mmCIF file of C-alpha atoms and ligand atoms in Angstrom:
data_model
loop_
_atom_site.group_PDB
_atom_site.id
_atom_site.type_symbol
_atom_site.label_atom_id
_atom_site.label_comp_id
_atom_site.label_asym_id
_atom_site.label_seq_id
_atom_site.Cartn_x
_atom_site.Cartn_y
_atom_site.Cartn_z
ATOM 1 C CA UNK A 228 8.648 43.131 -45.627
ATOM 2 C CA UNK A 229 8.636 40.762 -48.521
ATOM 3 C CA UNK A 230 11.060 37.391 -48.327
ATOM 4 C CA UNK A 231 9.945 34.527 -50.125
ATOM 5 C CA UNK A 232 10.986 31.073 -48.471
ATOM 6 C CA UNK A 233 11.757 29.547 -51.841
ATOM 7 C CA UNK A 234 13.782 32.473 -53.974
ATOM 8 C CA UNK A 235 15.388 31.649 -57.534
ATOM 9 C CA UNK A 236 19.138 32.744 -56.732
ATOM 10 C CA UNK A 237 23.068 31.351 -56.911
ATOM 11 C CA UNK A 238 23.072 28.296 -54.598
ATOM 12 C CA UNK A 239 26.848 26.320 -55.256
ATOM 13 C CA UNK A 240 25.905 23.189 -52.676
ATOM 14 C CA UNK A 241 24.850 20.813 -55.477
ATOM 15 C CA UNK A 242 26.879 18.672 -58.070
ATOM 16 C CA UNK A 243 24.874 20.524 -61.101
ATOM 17 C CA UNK A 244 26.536 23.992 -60.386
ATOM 18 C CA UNK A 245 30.173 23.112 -61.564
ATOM 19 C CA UNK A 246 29.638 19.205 -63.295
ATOM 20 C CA UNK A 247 33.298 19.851 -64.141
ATOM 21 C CA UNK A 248 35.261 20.413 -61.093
ATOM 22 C CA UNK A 249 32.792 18.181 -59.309
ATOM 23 C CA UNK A 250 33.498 14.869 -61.347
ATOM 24 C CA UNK A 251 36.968 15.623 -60.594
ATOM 25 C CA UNK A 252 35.920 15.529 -56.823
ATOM 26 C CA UNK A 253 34.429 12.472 -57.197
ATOM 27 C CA UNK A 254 37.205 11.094 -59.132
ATOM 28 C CA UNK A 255 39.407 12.137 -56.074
ATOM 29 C CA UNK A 256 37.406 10.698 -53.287
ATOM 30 C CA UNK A 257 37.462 7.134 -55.540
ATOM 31 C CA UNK A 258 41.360 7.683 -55.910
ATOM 32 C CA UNK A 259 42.470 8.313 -52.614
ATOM 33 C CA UNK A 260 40.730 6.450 -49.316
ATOM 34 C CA UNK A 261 40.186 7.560 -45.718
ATOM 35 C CA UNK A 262 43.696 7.812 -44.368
ATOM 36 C CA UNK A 263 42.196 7.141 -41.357
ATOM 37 C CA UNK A 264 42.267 2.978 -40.285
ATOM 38 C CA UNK A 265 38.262 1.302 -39.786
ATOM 39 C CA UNK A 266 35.117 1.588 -41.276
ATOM 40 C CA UNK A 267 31.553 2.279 -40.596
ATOM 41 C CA UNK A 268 31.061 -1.223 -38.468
ATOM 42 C CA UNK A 269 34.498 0.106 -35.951
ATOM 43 C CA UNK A 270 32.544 3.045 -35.680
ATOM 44 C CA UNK A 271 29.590 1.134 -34.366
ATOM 45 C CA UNK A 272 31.370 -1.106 -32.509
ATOM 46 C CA UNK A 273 32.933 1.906 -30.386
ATOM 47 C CA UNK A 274 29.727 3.275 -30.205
ATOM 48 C CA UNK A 275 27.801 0.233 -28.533
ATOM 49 C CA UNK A 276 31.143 0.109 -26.245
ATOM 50 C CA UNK A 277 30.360 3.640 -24.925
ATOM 51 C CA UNK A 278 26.865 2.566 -24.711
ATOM 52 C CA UNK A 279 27.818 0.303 -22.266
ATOM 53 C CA UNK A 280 29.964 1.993 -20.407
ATOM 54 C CA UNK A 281 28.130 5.233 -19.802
ATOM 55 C CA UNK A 282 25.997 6.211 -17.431
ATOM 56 C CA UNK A 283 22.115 7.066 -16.911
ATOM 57 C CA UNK A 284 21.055 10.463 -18.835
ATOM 58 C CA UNK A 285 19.674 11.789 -15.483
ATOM 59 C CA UNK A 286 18.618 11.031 -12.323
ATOM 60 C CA UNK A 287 14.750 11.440 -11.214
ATOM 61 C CA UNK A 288 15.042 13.339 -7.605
ATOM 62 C CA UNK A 289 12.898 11.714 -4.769
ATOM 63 C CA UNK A 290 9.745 13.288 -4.339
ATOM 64 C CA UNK A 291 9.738 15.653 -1.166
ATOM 65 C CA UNK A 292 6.728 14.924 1.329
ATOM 66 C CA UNK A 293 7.362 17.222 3.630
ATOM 67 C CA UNK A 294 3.917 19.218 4.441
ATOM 68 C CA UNK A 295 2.346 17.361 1.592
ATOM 69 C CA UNK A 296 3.246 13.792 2.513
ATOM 70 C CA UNK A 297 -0.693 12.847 2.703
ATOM 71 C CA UNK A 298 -1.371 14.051 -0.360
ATOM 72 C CA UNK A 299 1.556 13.003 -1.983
ATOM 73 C CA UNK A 300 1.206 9.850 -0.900
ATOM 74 C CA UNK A 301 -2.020 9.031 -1.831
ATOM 75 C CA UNK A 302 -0.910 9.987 -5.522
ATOM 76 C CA UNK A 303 2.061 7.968 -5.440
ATOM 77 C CA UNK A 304 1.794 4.328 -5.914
ATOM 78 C CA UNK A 305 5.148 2.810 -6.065
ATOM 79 C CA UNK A 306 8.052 3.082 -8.092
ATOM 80 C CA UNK A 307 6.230 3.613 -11.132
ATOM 81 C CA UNK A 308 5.643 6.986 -9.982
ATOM 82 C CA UNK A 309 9.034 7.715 -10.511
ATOM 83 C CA UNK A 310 8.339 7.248 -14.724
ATOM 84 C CA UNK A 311 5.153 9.765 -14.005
ATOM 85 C CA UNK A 312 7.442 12.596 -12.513
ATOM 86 C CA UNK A 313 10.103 11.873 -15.147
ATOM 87 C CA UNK A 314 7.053 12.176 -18.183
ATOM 88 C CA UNK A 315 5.638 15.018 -16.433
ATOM 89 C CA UNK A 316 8.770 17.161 -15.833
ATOM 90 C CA UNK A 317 9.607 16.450 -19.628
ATOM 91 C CA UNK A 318 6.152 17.979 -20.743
ATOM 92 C CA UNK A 319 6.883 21.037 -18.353
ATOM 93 C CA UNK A 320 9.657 21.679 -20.076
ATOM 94 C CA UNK A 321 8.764 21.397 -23.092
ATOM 95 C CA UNK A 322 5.470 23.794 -22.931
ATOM 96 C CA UNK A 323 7.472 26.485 -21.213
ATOM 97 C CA UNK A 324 9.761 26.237 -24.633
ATOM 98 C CA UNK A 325 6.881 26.119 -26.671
ATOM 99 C CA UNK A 326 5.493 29.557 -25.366
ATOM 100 C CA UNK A 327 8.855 31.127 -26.541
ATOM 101 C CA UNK A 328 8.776 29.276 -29.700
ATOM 102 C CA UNK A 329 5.452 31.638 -30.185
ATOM 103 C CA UNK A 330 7.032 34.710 -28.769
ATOM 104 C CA UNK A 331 9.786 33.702 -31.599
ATOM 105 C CA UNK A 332 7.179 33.502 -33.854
ATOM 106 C CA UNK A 333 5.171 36.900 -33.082
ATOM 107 C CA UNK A 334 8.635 38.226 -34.267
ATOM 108 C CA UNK A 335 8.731 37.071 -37.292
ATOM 109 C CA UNK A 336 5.043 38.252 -37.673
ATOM 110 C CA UNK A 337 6.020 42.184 -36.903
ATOM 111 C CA UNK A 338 8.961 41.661 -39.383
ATOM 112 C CA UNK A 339 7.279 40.475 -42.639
ATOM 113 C CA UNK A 340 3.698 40.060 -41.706
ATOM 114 C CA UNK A 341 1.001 37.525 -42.397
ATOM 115 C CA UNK A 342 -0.986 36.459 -45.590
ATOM 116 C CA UNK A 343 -4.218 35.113 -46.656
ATOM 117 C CA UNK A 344 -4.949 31.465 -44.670
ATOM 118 C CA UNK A 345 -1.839 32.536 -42.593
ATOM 119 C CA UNK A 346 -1.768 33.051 -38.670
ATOM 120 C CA UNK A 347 -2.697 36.396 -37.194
ATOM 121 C CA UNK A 348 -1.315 38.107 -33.938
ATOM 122 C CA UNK A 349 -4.054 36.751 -31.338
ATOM 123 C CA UNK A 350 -3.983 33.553 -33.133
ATOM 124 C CA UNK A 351 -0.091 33.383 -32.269
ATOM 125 C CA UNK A 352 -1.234 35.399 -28.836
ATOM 126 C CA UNK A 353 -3.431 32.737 -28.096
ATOM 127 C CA UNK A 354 -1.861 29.956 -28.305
ATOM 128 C CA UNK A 355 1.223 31.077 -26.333
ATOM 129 C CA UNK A 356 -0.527 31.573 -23.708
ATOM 130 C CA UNK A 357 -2.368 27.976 -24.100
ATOM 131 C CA UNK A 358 1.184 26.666 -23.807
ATOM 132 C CA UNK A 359 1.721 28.661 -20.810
ATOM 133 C CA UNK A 360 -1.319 27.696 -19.355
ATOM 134 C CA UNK A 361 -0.100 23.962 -19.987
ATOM 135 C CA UNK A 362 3.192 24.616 -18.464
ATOM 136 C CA UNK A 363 1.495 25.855 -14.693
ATOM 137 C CA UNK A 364 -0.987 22.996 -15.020
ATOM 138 C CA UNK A 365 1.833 20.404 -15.356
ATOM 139 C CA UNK A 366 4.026 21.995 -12.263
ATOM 140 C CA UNK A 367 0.532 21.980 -10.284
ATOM 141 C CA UNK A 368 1.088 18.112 -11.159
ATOM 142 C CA UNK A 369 3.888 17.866 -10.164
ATOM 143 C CA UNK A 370 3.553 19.683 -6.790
ATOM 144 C CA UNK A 371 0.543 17.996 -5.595
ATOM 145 C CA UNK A 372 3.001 14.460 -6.354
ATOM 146 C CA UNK A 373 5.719 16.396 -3.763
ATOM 147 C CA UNK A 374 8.136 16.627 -7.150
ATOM 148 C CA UNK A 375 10.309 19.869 -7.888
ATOM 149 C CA UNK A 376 8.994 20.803 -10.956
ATOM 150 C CA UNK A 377 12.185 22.753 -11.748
ATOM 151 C CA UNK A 378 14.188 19.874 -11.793
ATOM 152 C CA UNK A 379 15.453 18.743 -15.043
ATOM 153 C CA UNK A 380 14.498 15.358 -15.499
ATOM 154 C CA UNK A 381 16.254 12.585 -17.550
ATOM 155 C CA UNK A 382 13.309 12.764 -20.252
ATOM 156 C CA UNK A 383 12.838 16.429 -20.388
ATOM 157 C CA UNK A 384 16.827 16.728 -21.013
ATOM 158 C CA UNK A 385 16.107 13.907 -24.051
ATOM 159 C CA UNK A 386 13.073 15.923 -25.234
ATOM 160 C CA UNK A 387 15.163 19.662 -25.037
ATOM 161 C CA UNK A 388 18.030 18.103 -26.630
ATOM 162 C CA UNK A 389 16.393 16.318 -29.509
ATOM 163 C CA UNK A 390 14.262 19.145 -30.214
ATOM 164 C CA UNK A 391 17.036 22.277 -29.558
ATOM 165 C CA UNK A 392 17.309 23.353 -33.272
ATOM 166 C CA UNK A 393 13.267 24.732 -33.390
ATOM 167 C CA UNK A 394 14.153 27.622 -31.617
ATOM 168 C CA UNK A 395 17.870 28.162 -32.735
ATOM 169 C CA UNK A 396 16.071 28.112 -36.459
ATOM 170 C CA UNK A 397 12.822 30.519 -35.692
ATOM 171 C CA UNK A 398 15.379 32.480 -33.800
ATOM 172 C CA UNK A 399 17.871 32.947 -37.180
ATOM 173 C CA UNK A 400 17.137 35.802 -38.593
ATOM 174 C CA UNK A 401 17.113 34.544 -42.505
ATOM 175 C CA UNK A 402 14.176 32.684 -41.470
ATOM 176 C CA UNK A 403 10.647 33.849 -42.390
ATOM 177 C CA UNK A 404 7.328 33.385 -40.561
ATOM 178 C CA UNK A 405 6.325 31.003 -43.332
ATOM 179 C CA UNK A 406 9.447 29.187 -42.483
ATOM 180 C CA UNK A 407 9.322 29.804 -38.779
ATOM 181 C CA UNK A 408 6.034 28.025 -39.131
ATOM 182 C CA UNK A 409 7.804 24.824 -39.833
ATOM 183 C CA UNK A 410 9.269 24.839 -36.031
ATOM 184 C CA UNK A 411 6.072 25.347 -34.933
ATOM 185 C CA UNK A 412 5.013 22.324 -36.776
ATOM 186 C CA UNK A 413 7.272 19.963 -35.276
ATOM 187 C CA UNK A 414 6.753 21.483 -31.623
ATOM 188 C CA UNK A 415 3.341 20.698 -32.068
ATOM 189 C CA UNK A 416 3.266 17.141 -33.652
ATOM 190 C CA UNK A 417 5.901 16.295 -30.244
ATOM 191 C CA UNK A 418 3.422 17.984 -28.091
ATOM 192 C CA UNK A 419 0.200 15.851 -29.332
ATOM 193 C CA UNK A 420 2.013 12.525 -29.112
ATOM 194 C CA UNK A 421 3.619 13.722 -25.644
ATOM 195 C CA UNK A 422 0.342 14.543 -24.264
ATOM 196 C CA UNK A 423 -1.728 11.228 -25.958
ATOM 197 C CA UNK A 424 1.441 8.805 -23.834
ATOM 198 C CA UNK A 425 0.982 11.257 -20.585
ATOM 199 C CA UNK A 426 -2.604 10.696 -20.468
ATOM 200 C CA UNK A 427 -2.107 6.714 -21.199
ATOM 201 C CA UNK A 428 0.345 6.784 -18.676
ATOM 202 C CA UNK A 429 -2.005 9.207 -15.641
ATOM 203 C CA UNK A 430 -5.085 6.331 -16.559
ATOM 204 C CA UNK A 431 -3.079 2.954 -16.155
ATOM 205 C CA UNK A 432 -1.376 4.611 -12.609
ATOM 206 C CA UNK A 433 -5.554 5.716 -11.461
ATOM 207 C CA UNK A 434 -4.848 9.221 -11.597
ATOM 208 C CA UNK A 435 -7.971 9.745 -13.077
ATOM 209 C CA UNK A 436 -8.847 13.165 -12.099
ATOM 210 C CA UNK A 437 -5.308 14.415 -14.065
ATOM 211 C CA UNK A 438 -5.736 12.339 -16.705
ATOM 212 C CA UNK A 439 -9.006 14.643 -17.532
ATOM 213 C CA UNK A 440 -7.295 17.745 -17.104
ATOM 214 C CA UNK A 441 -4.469 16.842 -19.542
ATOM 215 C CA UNK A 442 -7.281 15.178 -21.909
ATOM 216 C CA UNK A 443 -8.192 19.274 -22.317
ATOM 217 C CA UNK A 444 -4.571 20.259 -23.095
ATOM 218 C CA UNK A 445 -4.456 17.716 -25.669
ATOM 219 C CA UNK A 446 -7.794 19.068 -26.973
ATOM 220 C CA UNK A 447 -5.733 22.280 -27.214
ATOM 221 C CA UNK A 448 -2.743 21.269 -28.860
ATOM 222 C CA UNK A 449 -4.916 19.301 -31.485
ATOM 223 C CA UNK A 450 -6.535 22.692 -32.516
ATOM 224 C CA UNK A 451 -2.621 24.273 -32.606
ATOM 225 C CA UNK A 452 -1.574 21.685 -35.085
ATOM 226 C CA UNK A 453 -4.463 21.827 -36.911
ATOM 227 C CA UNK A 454 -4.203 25.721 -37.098
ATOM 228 C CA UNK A 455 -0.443 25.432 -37.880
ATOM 229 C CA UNK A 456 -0.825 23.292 -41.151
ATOM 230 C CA UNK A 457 -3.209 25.437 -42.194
ATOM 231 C CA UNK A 458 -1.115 27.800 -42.048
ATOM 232 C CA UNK A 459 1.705 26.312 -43.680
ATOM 233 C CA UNK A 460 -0.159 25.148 -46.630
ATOM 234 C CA UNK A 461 -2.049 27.829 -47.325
ATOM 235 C CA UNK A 462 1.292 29.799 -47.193
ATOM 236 C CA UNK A 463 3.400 27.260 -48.946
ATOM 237 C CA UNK A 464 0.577 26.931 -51.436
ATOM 238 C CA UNK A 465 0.145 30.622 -52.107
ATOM 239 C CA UNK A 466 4.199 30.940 -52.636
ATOM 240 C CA UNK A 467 3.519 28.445 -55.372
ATOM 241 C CA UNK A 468 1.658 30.196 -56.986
ATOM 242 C CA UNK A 469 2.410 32.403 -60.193
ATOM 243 C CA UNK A 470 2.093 35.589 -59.592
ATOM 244 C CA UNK A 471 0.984 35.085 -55.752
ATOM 245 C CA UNK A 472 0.975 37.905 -54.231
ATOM 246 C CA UNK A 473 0.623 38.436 -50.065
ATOM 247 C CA UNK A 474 2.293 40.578 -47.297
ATOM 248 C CA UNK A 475 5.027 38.120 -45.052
ATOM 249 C CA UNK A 476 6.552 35.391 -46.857
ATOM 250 C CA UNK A 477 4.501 34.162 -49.736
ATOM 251 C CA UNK A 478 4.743 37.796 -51.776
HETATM 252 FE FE1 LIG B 271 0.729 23.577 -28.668
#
């Protein structure tokens, strides 16, 4: 199915499309002010009030030691290992999402197809299951530390919430693979960065042994990103293109 990302075509958002009606508009908005009392600085000021006044974003849950106390003790080391669990059930939660953001994807694949330089079906395959992979390796972590690893914890909520529009967009269905890709993109740039501070963070509390484990995950999501700007400029690049011609998006 052809469904170029960047189509010539009646778009009435900017100022150009009616100069007319829209020098009028701006005429109006210099005419008649907010009727609403305040400003941008009352705005802040209620903001830094609520700051204040609210609450934590979440709650870390104590680490259970039942049946694993040894174990889970030795890996513990004080109340920094609270920060661990909390970086560690973010990452979970985040992989796990990232395997659907590939499933998501692999739609968009069957629907238009690929092009030349673009990602193929075990590539996509591949790394899904890479994130998967990433996800049990994480709750592993977290079990041998006596967490839960399906608790939600107060940096996986920040991480889900700040990142919740990748899968609503490669979920929309006006959105192409070469599109799609763009979610990908931002997934992955999150995941190296997440992965490069979990690492730091497993070496300065002596959890050596994990800190080599996760040092091959990161070796995997540097070979996603990689893979995914390829993919995205040799897509974006082919769209350019007079004349370029390709199955999927770019045609
Ligand atoms: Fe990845």
């Amino acid at each position: 199915m052809e469904r170029k990302a960047s189509e010539m075509g009646m778009n009435r958002t900017g100022t150009m499309a009616h100069p007319v009606k829209s020098k009028e508009t701006i005429e109006g908005s210099e005419k008649y002010a907010p009727d609403i009392p305040g400003g941008a600085s009352v705005m802040a000021k209620a903001r830094q009030d609520f700051a204040r006044e609210a609450g934590n974003l979440g709650t870390v849950p104590p680490p259970n030691l039942k049946g694993m106390a040894k174990a889970a003790m030795a890996l513990l080391k004080g109340g920094r290992a609270t920060v661990f669990v909390d970086k560690l059930g973010q990452r979970a939660g985040f992989e796990r999402t990232g395997a659907r953001l590939y499933e998501l994807a692999l739609s968009k694949l069957d629907v238009f197809g690929t092009w030349e330089g673009g990602p193929s079906r075990e590539q996509l395959e591949k790394i899904r299951l890479d994130e998967l992979r990433h996800f049990a390796l994480v709750k592993r972590t977290l079990e041998k530390l006596g967490a839960d690893p399906t608790a939600l914890t107060p940096a996986a909520e920040l991480q889900a919430n700040l990142s919740e529009g990748v899968p609503r967009v490669m979920a929309d269905p006006h959105v192409n693979l070469l599109q799609s890709l763009e979610g990908l993109m931002t997934a992955e740039l999150v995941d190296n960065a997440s992965w490069e501070l979990l690492i730091e963070l497993a070496r300065e509390l002596g959890h050596t042994e994990i800190a080599e484990d996760f040092q091959r995950a990161l070796d995997a999501e540097q070979e996603h990103l990689a893979l995914v700007r390829a993919w995205l400029a040799a897509g974006t690049k082919l769209e350019a293109r007079v004349g370029g011609e390709a199955a999927g998006a770019p045609a």
